[in-house]
Structure formats: C-alpha cells, structure tokens
C-alpha positions as semicolon CSV with decimal commas, in nm:
position;residue;x (nm);y (nm);z (nm)
1;X;-1,153;1,284;-0,633
2;X;-1,067;1,600;-0,789
3;X;-0,881;1,675;-1,055
4;X;-0,713;1,995;-1,223
5;X;-1,054;2,149;-1,406
6;X;-1,058;2,275;-1,745
7;X;-1,280;2,636;-1,652
8;X;-1,242;2,758;-1,996
9;X;-1,228;2,457;-2,279
10;X;-1,278;2,648;-2,575
11;X;-0,896;2,724;-2,528
12;X;-0,810;2,358;-2,686
13;X;-0,875;2,460;-2,956
14;X;-0,664;2,702;-2,895
15;X;-0,406;2,424;-2,822
16;X;-0,444;2,210;-3,038
17;X;-0,431;2,436;-3,336
18;X;-0,009;2,515;-3,116
19;X;0,094;2,141;-3,233
20;X;0,010;2,269;-3,540
21;X;0,283;2,554;-3,542
22;X;0,444;2,515;-3,235
23;X;0,818;2,263;-3,270
24;X;0,730;1,908;-3,064
25;X;0,982;1,946;-2,843
26;X;0,843;2,270;-2,658
27;X;0,578;1,996;-2,525
28;X;0,795;1,879;-2,371
29;X;0,958;2,117;-2,179
30;X;0,932;1,848;-1,851
31;X;1,124;1,606;-1,990
32;X;1,353;1,889;-2,053
33;X;1,378;2,005;-1,668
34;X;1,459;1,609;-1,602
35;X;1,122;1,542;-1,449
36;X;0,963;1,235;-1,360
37;X;0,795;1,039;-1,588
38;X;0,543;0,820;-1,639
39;X;0,730;0,561;-1,885
40;X;1,061;0,592;-1,620
41;X;0,840;0,398;-1,373
42;X;0,888;0,179;-1,159
43;X;1,209;0,404;-0,996
44;X;1,494;0,266;-0,979
45;X;1,552;0,400;-0,543
46;X;1,239;0,539;-0,421
47;X;1,422;0,598;-0,128
48;X;1,417;0,634;0,237
49;X;1,074;0,795;0,396
50;X;1,024;0,996;0,679
51;X;0,808;0,763;0,825
52;X;0,775;0,973;1,236
53;X;0,428;1,113;1,191
54;X;0,179;1,154;0,785
55;X;0,273;1,565;0,805
56;X;0,564;1,476;0,773
57;X;0,593;1,176;0,539
58;X;0,302;1,419;0,301
59;X;0,576;1,673;0,355
60;X;0,857;1,351;0,217
61;X;0,661;1,317;-0,055
62;X;0,662;1,584;-0,201
63;X;1,045;1,716;-0,111
64;X;1,140;1,434;-0,351
65;X;0,889;1,533;-0,644
66;X;1,081;1,962;-0,618
67;X;1,108;1,937;-0,994
68;X;0,779;1,816;-1,107
69;X;0,577;2,026;-0,859
70;X;0,795;2,354;-0,955
71;X;0,679;2,253;-1,326
72;X;0,322;2,207;-1,207
73;X;0,369;2,574;-1,032
74;X;0,509;2,766;-1,313
75;X;0,237;2,568;-1,572
76;X;-0,040;2,670;-1,307
77;X;0,103;3,039;-1,270
78;X;0,096;3,092;-1,651
79;X;-0,257;2,986;-1,653
80;X;-0,392;3,164;-1,392
81;X;-0,206;3,446;-1,427
82;X;-0,327;3,508;-1,743
83;X;-0,676;3,379;-1,619
84;X;-0,649;3,621;-1,386
85;X;-0,509;3,893;-1,655
86;X;-0,856;3,857;-1,881
87;X;-1,055;4,161;-1,753
88;X;-0,750;4,393;-1,887
89;X;-0,742;4,331;-2,171
90;X;-1,188;4,344;-2,118
91;X;-1,122;4,664;-1,903
92;X;-0,928;4,772;-2,246
93;X;-1,211;4,669;-2,493
94;X;-1,488;4,840;-2,271
95;X;-1,266;5,174;-2,249
96;X;-1,179;5,137;-2,627
97;X;-1,547;5,146;-2,736
98;X;-1,645;5,430;-2,492
99;X;-1,350;5,625;-2,674
100;X;-1,444;5,465;-3,006
101;X;-1,079;5,431;-3,006
102;X;-0,996;5,184;-3,316
103;X;-0,681;5,171;-3,220
104;X;-0,675;5,053;-2,871
105;X;-0,968;4,804;-2,902
106;X;-0,697;4,675;-3,169
107;X;-0,427;4,671;-2,901
108;X;-0,677;4,453;-2,601
109;X;-0,811;4,250;-2,924
110;X;-0,403;4,135;-2,895
111;X;-0,391;4,146;-2,591
112;X;-0,729;3,878;-2,524
113;X;-0,549;3,680;-2,783
114;X;-0,251;3,677;-2,589
115;X;-0,446;3,591;-2,287
116;X;-0,611;3,250;-2,470
117;X;-0,282;3,140;-2,599
118;X;-0,136;3,116;-2,229
119;X;-0,441;2,995;-2,049
120;X;-0,467;2,732;-2,301
121;X;-0,094;2,623;-2,313
122;X;-0,108;2,653;-1,931
123;X;-0,411;2,421;-1,882
124;X;-0,323;2,190;-2,106
125;X;0,070;2,077;-1,948
126;X;-0,122;2,213;-1,636
127;X;-0,307;1,889;-1,621
128;X;0,031;1,656;-1,786
129;X;0,247;1,801;-1,580
130;X;-0,005;1,791;-1,279
131;X;-0,118;1,364;-1,312
132;X;0,245;1,299;-1,358
133;X;0,269;1,355;-1,026
134;X;0,000;1,212;-0,869
135;X;0,110;0,907;-1,027
136;X;0,476;0,869;-1,031
137;X;0,313;0,995;-0,585
138;X;0,111;0,674;-0,577
139;X;0,368;0,480;-0,776
140;X;0,630;0,576;-0,538
141;X;0,471;0,552;-0,234
142;X;0,383;0,137;-0,382
143;X;0,691;0,061;-0,473
144;X;0,729;0,157;-0,083
145;X;0,457;-0,058;0,044
146;X;0,608;-0,323;-0,161
147;X;1,001;-0,343;-0,070
148;X;0,820;-0,306;0,271
149;X;0,629;-0,614;0,201
150;X;0,952;-0,838;0,122
151;X;1,143;-0,805;0,352
152;X;0,848;-0,837;0,653
153;X;0,734;-1,098;0,494
154;X;0,456;-1,356;0,594
155;X;0,510;-1,153;0,932
156;X;0,396;-0,817;0,798
157;X;0,032;-0,953;0,845
158;X;0,092;-1,044;1,238
159;X;0,196;-0,706;1,272
160;X;-0,043;-0,523;1,104
161;X;-0,411;-0,637;0,974
162;X;-0,423;-0,760;0,571
163;X;-0,732;-0,564;0,548
164;X;-0,525;-0,276;0,673
165;X;-0,201;-0,381;0,448
166;X;-0,483;-0,339;0,167
167;X;-0,648;-0,021;0,224
168;X;-0,281;0,102;0,252
169;X;-0,189;-0,017;-0,120
170;X;-0,526;0,046;-0,273
171;X;-0,666;0,405;-0,197
172;X;-0,413;0,488;0,087
173;X;-0,214;0,571;-0,235
174;X;-0,489;0,740;-0,380
175;X;-0,498;1,048;-0,165
176;X;-0,192;1,090;-0,121
177;X;-0,122;1,098;-0,482
178;X;-0,377;1,353;-0,464
179;X;-0,221;1,574;-0,215
180;X;0,071;1,565;-0,361
181;X;-0,071;1,670;-0,749
182;X;-0,247;1,971;-0,563
183;X;0,043;2,102;-0,375
184;X;0,136;2,356;-0,714
185;X;-0,166;2,422;-0,769
186;X;-0,251;2,533;-0,491
187;X;0,083;2,801;-0,409
188;X;-0,003;2,831;-0,766
189;X;-0,377;2,992;-0,670
190;X;-0,171;3,169;-0,357
191;X;0,078;3,354;-0,542
192;X;-0,193;3,404;-0,818
193;X;-0,428;3,595;-0,611
194;X;-0,131;3,753;-0,376
195;X;-0,017;3,954;-0,793
196;X;-0,395;4,005;-0,784
197;X;-0,445;4,162;-0,481
198;X;-0,095;4,415;-0,521
199;X;-0,208;4,449;-0,972
200;X;-0,574;4,586;-0,829
201;X;-0,344;4,837;-0,515
202;X;-0,169;4,927;-0,837
203;X;-0,427;4,985;-1,116
204;X;-0,732;5,107;-0,913
205;X;-0,601;5,180;-0,535
206;X;-0,919;5,307;-0,429
207;X;-1,056;4,964;-0,539
208;X;-0,791;4,765;-0,483
209;X;-0,788;4,784;-0,113
210;X;-1,145;4,688;-0,080
211;X;-1,016;4,368;-0,270
212;X;-0,702;4,293;-0,134
213;X;-0,861;4,341;0,236
214;X;-1,110;4,115;0,128
215;X;-0,991;3,811;-0,112
216;X;-0,761;3,711;0,228
217;X;-1,017;3,680;0,488
218;X;-1,217;3,449;0,179
219;X;-0,938;3,233;0,142
220;X;-0,915;3,149;0,501
221;X;-1,285;3,238;0,615
222;X;-1,299;2,792;0,570
223;X;-1,070;2,734;0,851
224;X;-1,275;2,680;1,106
225;X;-1,467;2,462;1,000
226;X;-1,229;2,209;0,876
227;X;-1,149;2,041;1,186
228;X;-1,476;1,948;1,229
229;X;-1,579;1,829;0,850
230;X;-1,211;1,620;0,877
231;X;-1,342;1,495;1,235
232;X;-1,664;1,384;1,061
233;X;-1,371;1,255;0,778
234;X;-1,224;1,020;0,947
235;X;-1,539;0,842;1,141
236;X;-1,711;0,807;0,874
237;X;-1,422;0,664;0,699
238;X;-1,287;0,413;1,068
239;X;-1,700;0,365;1,065
240;X;-1,620;0,215;0,660
241;X;-1,313;-0,006;0,692
242;X;-1,552;-0,176;1,004
243;X;-1,828;-0,293;0,754
244;X;-1,606;-0,376;0,500
245;X;-1,375;-0,566;0,737
246;X;-1,750;-0,752;0,857
247;X;-1,810;-0,856;0,511
248;X;-1,470;-0,988;0,450
249;X;-1,548;-1,213;0,770
250;X;-1,931;-1,245;0,645
251;X;-1,778;-1,405;0,306
252;X;-1,530;-1,584;0,474
253;X;-1,671;-1,787;0,686
254;X;-2,020;-1,823;0,476
255;X;-1,968;-2,189;0,466
256;X;-1,925;-2,210;0,888
257;X;-2,226;-1,986;0,896
258;X;-2,477;-2,146;0,707
259;X;-2,358;-2,423;0,906
260;X;-2,480;-2,314;1,225
261;X;-2,731;-2,111;1,081
262;X;-2,525;-1,713;1,120
263;X;-2,617;-1,617;0,885
264;X;-2,948;-1,355;0,979
265;X;-2,735;-1,270;1,290
266;X;-2,405;-1,129;1,071
267;X;-2,674;-1,001;0,754
268;X;-2,795;-0,829;1,054
269;X;-2,442;-0,663;1,211
270;X;-2,387;-0,564;0,876
271;X;-2,670;-0,414;0,862
272;X;-2,623;-0,192;1,095
273;X;-2,272;-0,127;1,048
274;X;-2,377;-0,005;0,651
275;X;-2,627;0,236;0,862
276;X;-2,357;0,354;1,042
277;X;-2,207;0,405;0,791
278;X;-2,425;0,601;0,615
279;X;-2,475;0,841;0,894
280;X;-2,123;0,921;0,932
281;X;-2,127;0,979;0,523
282;X;-2,420;1,232;0,512
283;X;-2,271;1,379;0,809
284;X;-1,939;1,446;0,679
285;X;-2,119;1,577;0,334
286;X;-2,341;1,808;0,526
287;X;-1,946;1,960;0,712
288;X;-1,824;1,929;0,363
289;X;-2,110;2,185;0,168
290;X;-2,092;2,388;0,438
291;X;-1,723;2,463;0,324
292;X;-1,888;2,488;-0,054
293;X;-2,141;2,685;0,023
294;X;-1,946;2,918;0,213
295;X;-1,655;2,946;-0,072
296;X;-1,943;3,019;-0,245
297;X;-2,094;3,306;-0,039
298;X;-1,859;3,466;0,084
299;X;-1,627;3,598;-0,257
300;X;-2,010;3,693;-0,349
301;X;-2,072;3,913;-0,083
302;X;-1,734;4,038;-0,152
303;X;-1,892;4,124;-0,542
304;X;-2,189;4,329;-0,491
305;X;-1,930;4,518;-0,236
306;X;-1,712;4,610;-0,466
307;X;-1,975;4,676;-0,773
308;X;-2,179;4,882;-0,555
309;X;-1,899;5,070;-0,449
310;X;-1,661;5,097;-0,793
311;X;-2,068;5,155;-0,963
312;X;-2,049;5,532;-0,725
313;X;-1,696;5,586;-0,749
314;X;-1,815;5,548;-1,152
315;X;-2,122;5,779;-1,134
316;X;-1,936;6,089;-0,930
317;X;-1,627;6,044;-1,189
318;X;-1,320;5,874;-1,002
319;X;-1,312;5,640;-1,152
320;X;-1,383;5,520;-1,583
321;X;-1,637;5,221;-1,668
322;X;-1,328;5,029;-1,827
323;X;-1,179;5,035;-1,543
324;X;-1,471;4,918;-1,335
325;X;-1,532;4,646;-1,545
326;X;-1,134;4,516;-1,520
327;X;-1,189;4,499;-1,098
328;X;-1,603;4,341;-1,163
329;X;-1,449;4,097;-1,340
330;X;-1,109;4,017;-1,116
331;X;-1,286;4,023;-0,843
332;X;-1,528;3,746;-1,008
333;X;-1,210;3,537;-1,116
334;X;-1,038;3,464;-0,814
335;X;-1,322;3,247;-0,777
336;X;-1,116;3,010;-0,975
337;X;-0,839;3,043;-0,726
338;X;-0,939;3,064;-0,417
339;X;-1,079;2,731;-0,498
340;X;-0,835;2,548;-0,481
341;X;-0,761;2,701;-0,131
342;X;-1,054;2,391;-0,037
343;X;-0,900;2,221;-0,217
344;X;-0,591;2,198;-0,078
345;X;-0,809;2,147;0,266
346;X;-0,990;1,865;0,100
347;X;-0,695;1,692;-0,001
348;X;-0,514;1,741;0,278
349;X;-0,802;1,567;0,564
350;X;-0,852;1,281;0,342
351;X;-0,454;1,244;0,296
352;X;-0,326;1,269;0,659
353;X;-0,485;0,929;0,815
354;X;-0,467;0,778;0,468
355;X;-0,056;0,946;0,484
356;X;-0,055;0,846;0,855
357;X;-0,146;0,412;0,777
358;X;0,054;0,443;0,503
359;X;0,398;0,582;0,782
360;X;0,269;0,254;1,019
361;X;0,349;0,036;0,799
362;X;0,707;0,152;0,633
363;X;0,815;0,211;0,957
364;X;0,823;-0,177;1,034
365;X;1,170;-0,331;0,977
366;X;1,368;-0,530;1,080
367;X;1,614;-0,479;1,383
368;X;1,947;-0,424;1,406
369;X;2,268;-0,230;1,190
370;X;2,260;-0,361;0,884
371;X;2,584;-0,545;0,767
372;X;2,709;-0,514;0,441
373;X;2,865;-0,821;0,411
374;X;2,861;-1,091;0,094
375;X;2,911;-1,399;0,257
376;X;2,644;-1,632;0,384
377;X;2,734;-1,736;0,775
378;X;2,716;-2,115;0,869
379;X;2,712;-2,274;1,180
380;X;2,440;-2,377;1,441
381;X;2,125;-2,276;1,433
382;X;2,060;-2,026;1,846
383;X;1,739;-1,893;2,025
384;X;1,876;-1,651;2,336
385;X;1,491;-1,578;2,383
386;X;1,456;-1,967;2,410
387;X;1,761;-2,113;2,417
388;X;1,624;-2,371;2,126
389;X;1,929;-2,496;1,958
390;X;1,943;-2,665;1,602
391;X;2,278;-2,806;1,506
392;X;2,439;-2,759;1,126
393;X;2,364;-3,109;0,913
394;X;2,111;-3,210;1,170
395;X;1,690;-3,277;1,176
396;X;1,527;-3,080;1,463
397;X;1,167;-3,114;1,524
398;X;1,067;-2,820;1,750
399;X;0,774;-2,926;1,955
400;X;0,499;-2,601;2,094
401;X;0,150;-2,634;2,306
402;X;0,063;-2,323;2,181
403;X;0,110;-2,256;1,787
404;X;0,044;-1,914;1,747
405;X;0,359;-1,941;2,015
406;X;0,520;-2,210;1,731
407;X;0,425;-1,999;1,476
408;X;0,650;-1,630;1,610
409;X;0,951;-1,877;1,704
410;X;0,951;-2,009;1,329
411;X;0,940;-1,582;1,259
412;X;1,173;-1,546;1,520
413;X;1,425;-1,830;1,303
414;X;1,374;-1,642;0,996
415;X;1,594;-1,349;1,159
416;X;1,196;-1,113;1,205
417;X;1,147;-0,960;1,509
418;X;0,853;-0,952;1,808
419;X;0,561;-0,750;1,692
420;X;0,461;-0,388;1,659
421;X;0,472;-0,257;2,008
422;X;0,652;-0,546;2,155
423;X;0,964;-0,472;2,356
424;X;1,288;-0,569;2,114
425;X;1,437;-0,899;2,127
426;X;1,796;-1,078;2,099
427;X;1,794;-1,189;1,689
428;X;1,836;-1,543;1,603
429;X;2,257;-1,668;1,526
430;X;2,367;-1,842;1,259
431;X;2,678;-2,002;1,310
432;X;2,745;-1,685;1,547
433;X;2,642;-1,413;1,342
434;X;2,322;-1,230;1,384
435;X;2,071;-1,253;1,175
436;X;1,887;-0,946;1,174
437;X;2,272;-0,810;1,105
438;X;2,301;-0,992;0,817
439;X;2,145;-0,787;0,441
440;X;1,830;-0,950;0,375
441;X;1,868;-1,139;0,142
442;X;2,190;-1,289;0,281
443;X;1,926;-1,336;0,520
444;X;1,679;-1,521;0,323
445;X;1,930;-1,703;0,099
446;X;2,081;-1,857;0,487
447;X;1,737;-1,917;0,706
448;X;1,364;-1,974;0,465
449;X;1,056;-1,972;0,649
450;X;0,784;-2,214;0,479
451;X;0,525;-2,105;0,709
452;X;0,256;-2,338;0,795
453;X;-0,036;-2,189;0,565
454;X;0,161;-2,095;0,238
455;X;0,054;-1,886;-0,062
456;X;0,040;-2,054;-0,377
457;X;0,099;-1,778;-0,662
458;X;-0,066;-1,879;-0,987
459;X;0,080;-2,016;-1,338
460;X;0,211;-2,314;-1,442
461;X;0,400;-2,552;-1,244
462;X;0,731;-2,493;-1,423
463;X;0,664;-2,133;-1,316
464;X;0,547;-2,237;-0,944
465;X;0,916;-2,398;-0,900
466;X;1,139;-2,161;-1,076
467;X;1,281;-2,087;-0,771
468;X;1,596;-1,860;-0,687
469;X;1,807;-2,210;-0,476
470;X;2,150;-2,324;-0,535
471;X;2,082;-2,534;-0,797
472;X;2,094;-2,839;-0,605
473;X;1,765;-3,013;-0,566
474;X;1,641;-3,098;-0,880
475;X;1,259;-3,033;-0,936
476;X;1,172;-3,423;-0,935
477;X;1,356;-3,539;-0,649
478;X;1,191;-3,230;-0,486
479;X;0,861;-3,358;-0,530
480;X;0,886;-3,703;-0,500
481;X;1,051;-3,594;-0,241
482;X;0,714;-3,404;-0,133
483;X;0,524;-3,724;-0,247
484;X;0,356;-3,514;-0,502
485;X;0,235;-3,807;-0,734
486;X;-0,075;-3,679;-0,702
487;X;-0,003;-3,365;-0,789
488;X;0,114;-3,445;-1,080
489;X;-0,124;-3,683;-1,208
490;X;-0,447;-3,432;-1,175
491;X;-0,245;-3,165;-1,374
492;X;-0,147;-3,399;-1,632
493;X;-0,475;-3,451;-1,679
494;X;-0,576;-3,101;-1,651
495;X;-0,379;-3,088;-1,922
496;X;-0,522;-2,903;-2,235
497;X;-0,323;-3,128;-2,454
498;X;-0,302;-3,554;-2,448
499;X;-0,088;-3,687;-2,241
500;X;0,054;-3,323;-2,146
501;X;0,324;-3,223;-1,876
502;X;0,223;-3,196;-1,560
503;X;0,448;-2,950;-1,556
504;X;0,348;-2,704;-1,734
505;X;-0,041;-2,727;-1,642
506;X;-0,098;-2,411;-1,538
507;X;-0,212;-2,400;-1,186
508;X;-0,526;-2,220;-1,068
509;X;-0,462;-1,853;-0,850
510;X;-0,424;-1,992;-0,483
511;X;-0,413;-2,334;-0,650
512;X;-0,799;-2,319;-0,595
513;X;-0,807;-2,645;-0,757
514;X;-0,613;-2,895;-0,514
515;X;-0,705;-3,014;-0,244
516;X;-0,531;-2,861;0,071
517;X;-0,326;-3,132;0,146
518;X;-0,206;-3,111;-0,230
519;X;-0,126;-2,700;-0,216
520;X;0,072;-2,765;0,105
521;X;0,303;-3,098;-0,058
522;X;0,336;-2,832;-0,302
523;X;0,481;-2,486;-0,110
524;X;0,685;-2,815;0,065
525;X;0,798;-2,949;-0,299
526;X;0,910;-2,522;-0,384
527;X;1,102;-2,435;-0,038
528;X;1,267;-2,828;-0,080
529;X;1,408;-2,696;-0,452
530;X;1,502;-2,381;-0,331
531;X;1,750;-2,564;-0,051
532;X;1,882;-2,311;0,140
533;X;2,169;-2,336;0,434
534;X;1,866;-2,362;0,699
535;X;1,487;-2,435;0,599
536;X;1,252;-2,373;0,845
537;X;0,920;-2,543;0,822
538;X;0,602;-2,518;1,052
539;X;0,374;-2,743;1,051
540;X;0,487;-2,880;0,694
541;X;0,161;-3,190;0,724
542;X;-0,088;-3,071;0,857
543;X;-0,358;-3,107;0,589
544;X;-0,191;-3,427;0,468
545;X;-0,305;-3,821;0,619
546;X;-0,098;-4,024;0,771
547;X;0,033;-4,231;0,544
548;X;0,165;-3,993;0,278
549;X;0,309;-3,819;0,605
550;X;0,499;-4,075;0,714
551;X;0,662;-4,091;0,357
552;X;0,667;-3,724;0,353
553;X;0,891;-3,735;0,674
554;X;1,144;-3,972;0,550
555;X;1,141;-3,779;0,183
556;X;1,242;-3,499;0,395
557;X;1,506;-3,641;0,575
558;X;1,671;-3,792;0,229
559;X;1,679;-3,509;0,083
560;X;1,770;-3,210;0,347
561;X;2,050;-3,540;0,435
562;X;2,386;-3,306;0,578
563;X;2,176;-2,946;0,548
564;X;2,031;-2,783;0,932
565;X;1,700;-2,822;0,912
566;X;1,391;-2,753;1,186
567;X;1,027;-2,924;1,181
568;X;0,803;-2,744;1,445
569;X;0,531;-2,976;1,425
570;X;0,379;-3,247;1,725
571;X;0,309;-3,532;1,488
572;X;0,466;-3,832;1,563
573;X;0,563;-3,920;1,258
574;X;0,749;-3,654;1,230
575;X;0,893;-3,613;1,516
576;X;1,025;-4,010;1,497
577;X;1,257;-3,896;1,226
578;X;1,449;-3,635;1,355
579;X;1,738;-3,608;1,483
580;X;1,687;-3,449;1,803
581;X;1,358;-3,335;1,969
582;X;1,311;-3,008;2,161
583;X;1,042;-2,936;2,368
584;X;0,960;-2,552;2,397
585;X;0,680;-2,499;2,710
586;X;0,595;-2,114;2,752
587;X;0,828;-1,996;2,559
588;X;1,183;-2,215;2,696
589;X;1,347;-2,503;2,532
590;X;1,310;-2,730;2,879
591;X;1,371;-3,047;2,683
592;X;1,643;-3,210;2,477
593;X;1,623;-3,534;2,327
594;X;1,473;-3,816;2,051
595;X;1,087;-3,817;2,025
596;X;1,078;-4,200;2,211
597;X;1,349;-4,067;2,514
598;X;1,096;-3,748;2,549
599;X;0,787;-4,009;2,491
600;X;0,848;-4,151;2,813
601;X;0,975;-3,918;2,983
602;X;0,901;-3,624;2,983
603;X;0,518;-3,545;3,118
604;X;0,528;-3,170;2,961
605;X;0,589;-3,369;2,632
606;X;0,366;-3,650;2,645
607;X;0,085;-3,410;2,713
608;X;0,105;-3,249;2,362
609;X;0,143;-3,539;2,152
610;X;-0,049;-3,799;2,398
611;X;-0,363;-3,767;2,090
612;X;-0,168;-3,873;1,845
613;X;0,079;-4,105;2,027
614;X;-0,269;-4,317;2,130
615;X;-0,368;-4,382;1,773
616;X;0,005;-4,482;1,712
617;X;0,208;-4,571;1,959
618;X;0,596;-4,582;1,825
619;X;0,676;-4,940;1,780
620;X;1,111;-5,020;1,763
621;X;1,138;-5,200;1,515
622;X;0,895;-4,994;1,278
623;X;1,065;-4,797;1,048
624;X;1,013;-4,420;1,023
625;X;0,895;-4,416;0,681
626;X;0,614;-4,689;0,734
627;X;0,228;-4,600;0,740
628;X;0,068;-4,523;1,092
629;X;-0,242;-4,740;1,204
630;X;-0,500;-4,819;0,997
631;X;-0,754;-4,635;1,229
632;X;-0,648;-4,336;1,000
633;X;-0,809;-4,274;0,742
634;X;-0,601;-4,178;0,421
635;X;-0,809;-3,884;0,346
636;X;-0,696;-3,473;0,321
637;X;-0,864;-3,227;0,424
638;X;-1,052;-3,035;0,122
639;X;-0,995;-2,690;0,071
C-alpha cells in the first residue's frame, strides 16, 4: 500500500530541530482539535454504517472521520503549497544573482527557509494524521464486523462463507483504511493544483495560461484507462480468492485425500489455479504500469513545451530569467500533487470491492424491530414455521431426517432468521414474545443454542467455564452432568504441577489435544453452567460412545429438571429420556409423543431412528441411564 510520501527527506532534520524550540503542545494540535487518536481506540460506539452499497459505505466512513480528514487536509495543504511555492523562492534567488542584488538574495533565502520549515512541519504532521486516519478507519470497520459477528453468532457462516468473513476482517479492512487515508491528501492535491494554476496565471499570464490548460488534462488523462485496470484487478482478486479457498480446503482435508489417493489431483487443480492468478496479476500490473507511464510521460511533455515556449519569451525579452525558472520549477513540482490523482484512483479501485464485501456482511442482521425491554420472557417456545412446541419446564427432543434442516431449525429457535436471500420468516415465540423483537442481550439470556460443532477457545478450564450465567449451576455439577470425569483426569495429568488442579490447566487452541467426544462434553458443560431459560442442543453427543451418552442423557435431564430444554437428535438414548418427542418431516412437525410411542406407531419416525433402534432396541424395564447393548464399542471419535 502506498503511504504518504517523503519527497524532501532533509526537511526531517529541520523538524527534529523544531522539537527543541517549539512547544510540544504545537505537535498535539490534532488532539486539541478533538481528532480521534489511536490510544482512544476502540470506539465507544462505531456507529450505524450505510451499507446500501460499497461506495456509500466508503463515503460514510469518510464522513464519520471528518475531524481527522480536516486535520490531514490542513497539514497536506501546508506541505504541498510549500512545495509548490519553492520555485518562487528559487526564481527570486536566480533573479537576485542576475541583478547582483544582495538584499534580494537575502529575501530569497528567508523565503526558502520559511518554506522549508512549512514543508517539514506539514510533512511530519500529515504523516501522523494520515496514519491515524488509516488505523482508526480500519479499527472502526473491525469493530462493526465484530459487533455483527457477535450478533449473528454461528449463523453468520451459514449466510456468508467463512473465508469471505476472514478476507473482509483482514486484507479488505486495510484497503478500506487506505482509501479513507487518501481522501484528505487527494483533496489537498486538487486544491494545490488549482492554486498553482491560478498563481501562475497571475504571476506570468503568457506561460501561466499554458500550464492552466495543460494541468487539468494531465489530471484526468488516466481516467479512460481506469475501468479496464479496475476490471483486471477485480479478476485478479477473484482468482486469488478461489486459489486461497482451494488451498484451505486441500489442507483441511489432507488426511482424507491421502487416504483416497487424491493428493495429486488437488495439487494439479491448485497449480492451475495459481497459474491463473499469476496471469491475471500480470495483466493487472500491465494496466497499472500504463497508467503510471501516462502520469510520467504527459507531465514531461508539458514541461518540455513550457520550457521551449518560455525560452522563446525570455529570448525576446518578454519575461525575465527568474520568471522562467519559477514557472519551470512550478510545472516540475506539479508531478507531486498529480501523483495524488493516481493514488486516489488506485485506492478507490482496490477498496471499492472490499467495501462492497464489507457492506454485504454488515447488512446481515436480525429481523424484526427491536423492542426496548429489560424483561426476559418466559413460557412455551413455539415455532410458527414448523409448528414445533416446546412446553415450559419440559425436555423436548426433536427428530429431523435432514441434519442441515436440524441446524437451521436450531438457529431459528435461537431467534435468528433464515439465510441471506430467503423470504422473511415469522419469528419464534417465547411466551408469546417474538425473539427477534428482543434486544440481543435479552434474547441470548432467554435462549442459548449450542451448535453441533461448538468452538472451545484456548485458556484454562476455569476460564472456559467462566461465562455469563444465572449462578444457579455450579461448574463442578455441570462437568459431572456432562460426564467430564475423564477430561478432568487428562487435564490433571497435563498440569505442570504434581497433583495440579485440572481447573487451572491450560487447554490448547480449539482443545485439539482432546478427543472429539471430550470437546463436545466440555462444550455441553459450558452450556449447562450458563443455565439459560431455554437451552437448545443440536446433536450434543454425536461424538460420544453409547455408554457415556446414556449417562450424559441422564445427567442433562437431572440438571435441567424444571427448565425448558430442546434437544435435536436421533439417538434413542437421548430420545428415551425426553418428556416429549416431536418428529419434524419436510419442515413441519407431523407427530408428537414419547420415544416408545412414536417408535411403535409412526413409520416415518422409525425410518429416521431405525439404525440406532436396531442396535439398541428399547426395553420398557431398562433404566434411561443404563448402558446400551455390548455391540457398541466404548470408543469416542478422535479429533
């Protein structure tokens, strides 16, 4: 990414000298103006973005940082006008030498010194203000993304690909920040060129008119080339995204690929994708190189024309040598603000698709108007879409033939709408109150959904279980109900202290050192500690062996006694402990009863749970917590 440049490096020596003689408060002018500083991050409120389009989102960001933009504009004008005025001082000095005037030479020296100080101060504070604008804009976008992610939870990756969310929160955020940072310097470049043209027309009309006519042409000369360059840049990013996604999928499934001998096939696909990215990058680079060449060649031609015409005027005695040098220097230094046009074009071209992706993610939200109420509703949980009813205080099991449909139903029970592009759905009701009309905090307190693939963050077990809760469930009781005794033993052995407390043992990232079943039971214990009014569990024991699953089912029923619990599963060991079982077929609740009643009377229900039922036939006299038949091995699925 291009940063604000340092065209006159020696001026930094002047800037360092200024720190000695100028009060430090002068260099804190942005802070005095109330401009957002990096140390003030994160924002107390990042605001409500305009996500109707990528361009509107970029403009909204620029408006939100108007104070920082104004500060950067002032410092950029100080620096660029100082640079543009340097030829005036040089011209005065040359003319003083021609006229052999010591006084005029001294005046020229003072003018050049003041301009050098102005350039040094402007360049230094512009860099500070520009980088601050960049970082604060990027931080604002990241806060907005984090807020949206927290609001949508696991449903986010069902609406938007996880890779796209990662791309928006990393590379796209930087590109968007770049555009916001460039805005003020581009505005300064426009004002500087306008000032140079007007000043030259007033200073030397004959040459000034030539410059005033030529500079606007130089400023817009690259515009016809931009659409093609932008299209090629978009193609390059699209192909690079596909190659990255292919590489991620290949790495994630490497073990499976080795098992079926598909490594070479996917390697060939990635090689082809990477070559497409290389070719697209070369085509994109050619377009931007052509734009850069235009920005060099055309100013050079203007400079040659001005020098030739000016030399003729000087030879005829119509202008002085000093005036010619001044105009020549001014034209030569217009290349600096003209580069601002090229950088602005590049920043917009690269940030526009990034802003469009960010706007698409930020546009996702919970449906329905949010009611400002502090009360957490209680009562039956009812889904008007499927007709599912979970009575208050009961353990309700839900059987779906389609695992994906079960996942969508779990999301909807948590108050989340359908995926992007779907028709608006009627909200789930809790005690007659629509969940999506509640503030997010109240909705999360009322209903907690544990996804079928829960994530465990790194940290100690105590930190893992330190979650917002009612306080009614002790972590030890939750661990016992989730049958985490073997997990505690494994963590105690992994503790660096002999006989150490397993609660203080650090769990690795995503608990990769534990088996799939152990991770699943730890996640269940975390949900039980939370003790929400309604707990929705999506396949909470799919990676657990049958003996442990029976004990977990009994533990959940015991610990959640009198509380509303909904379990989406097809395991008879879980279904048999439920107060009522609901069969959801083709998106509708078609049968309600106990597990044994449905197994006896409902063929569609038997078709879903038949595999488990054949392995472990229901016995009326068996205890719900008794182990299943010995055909099941006491083995858990490993990570």
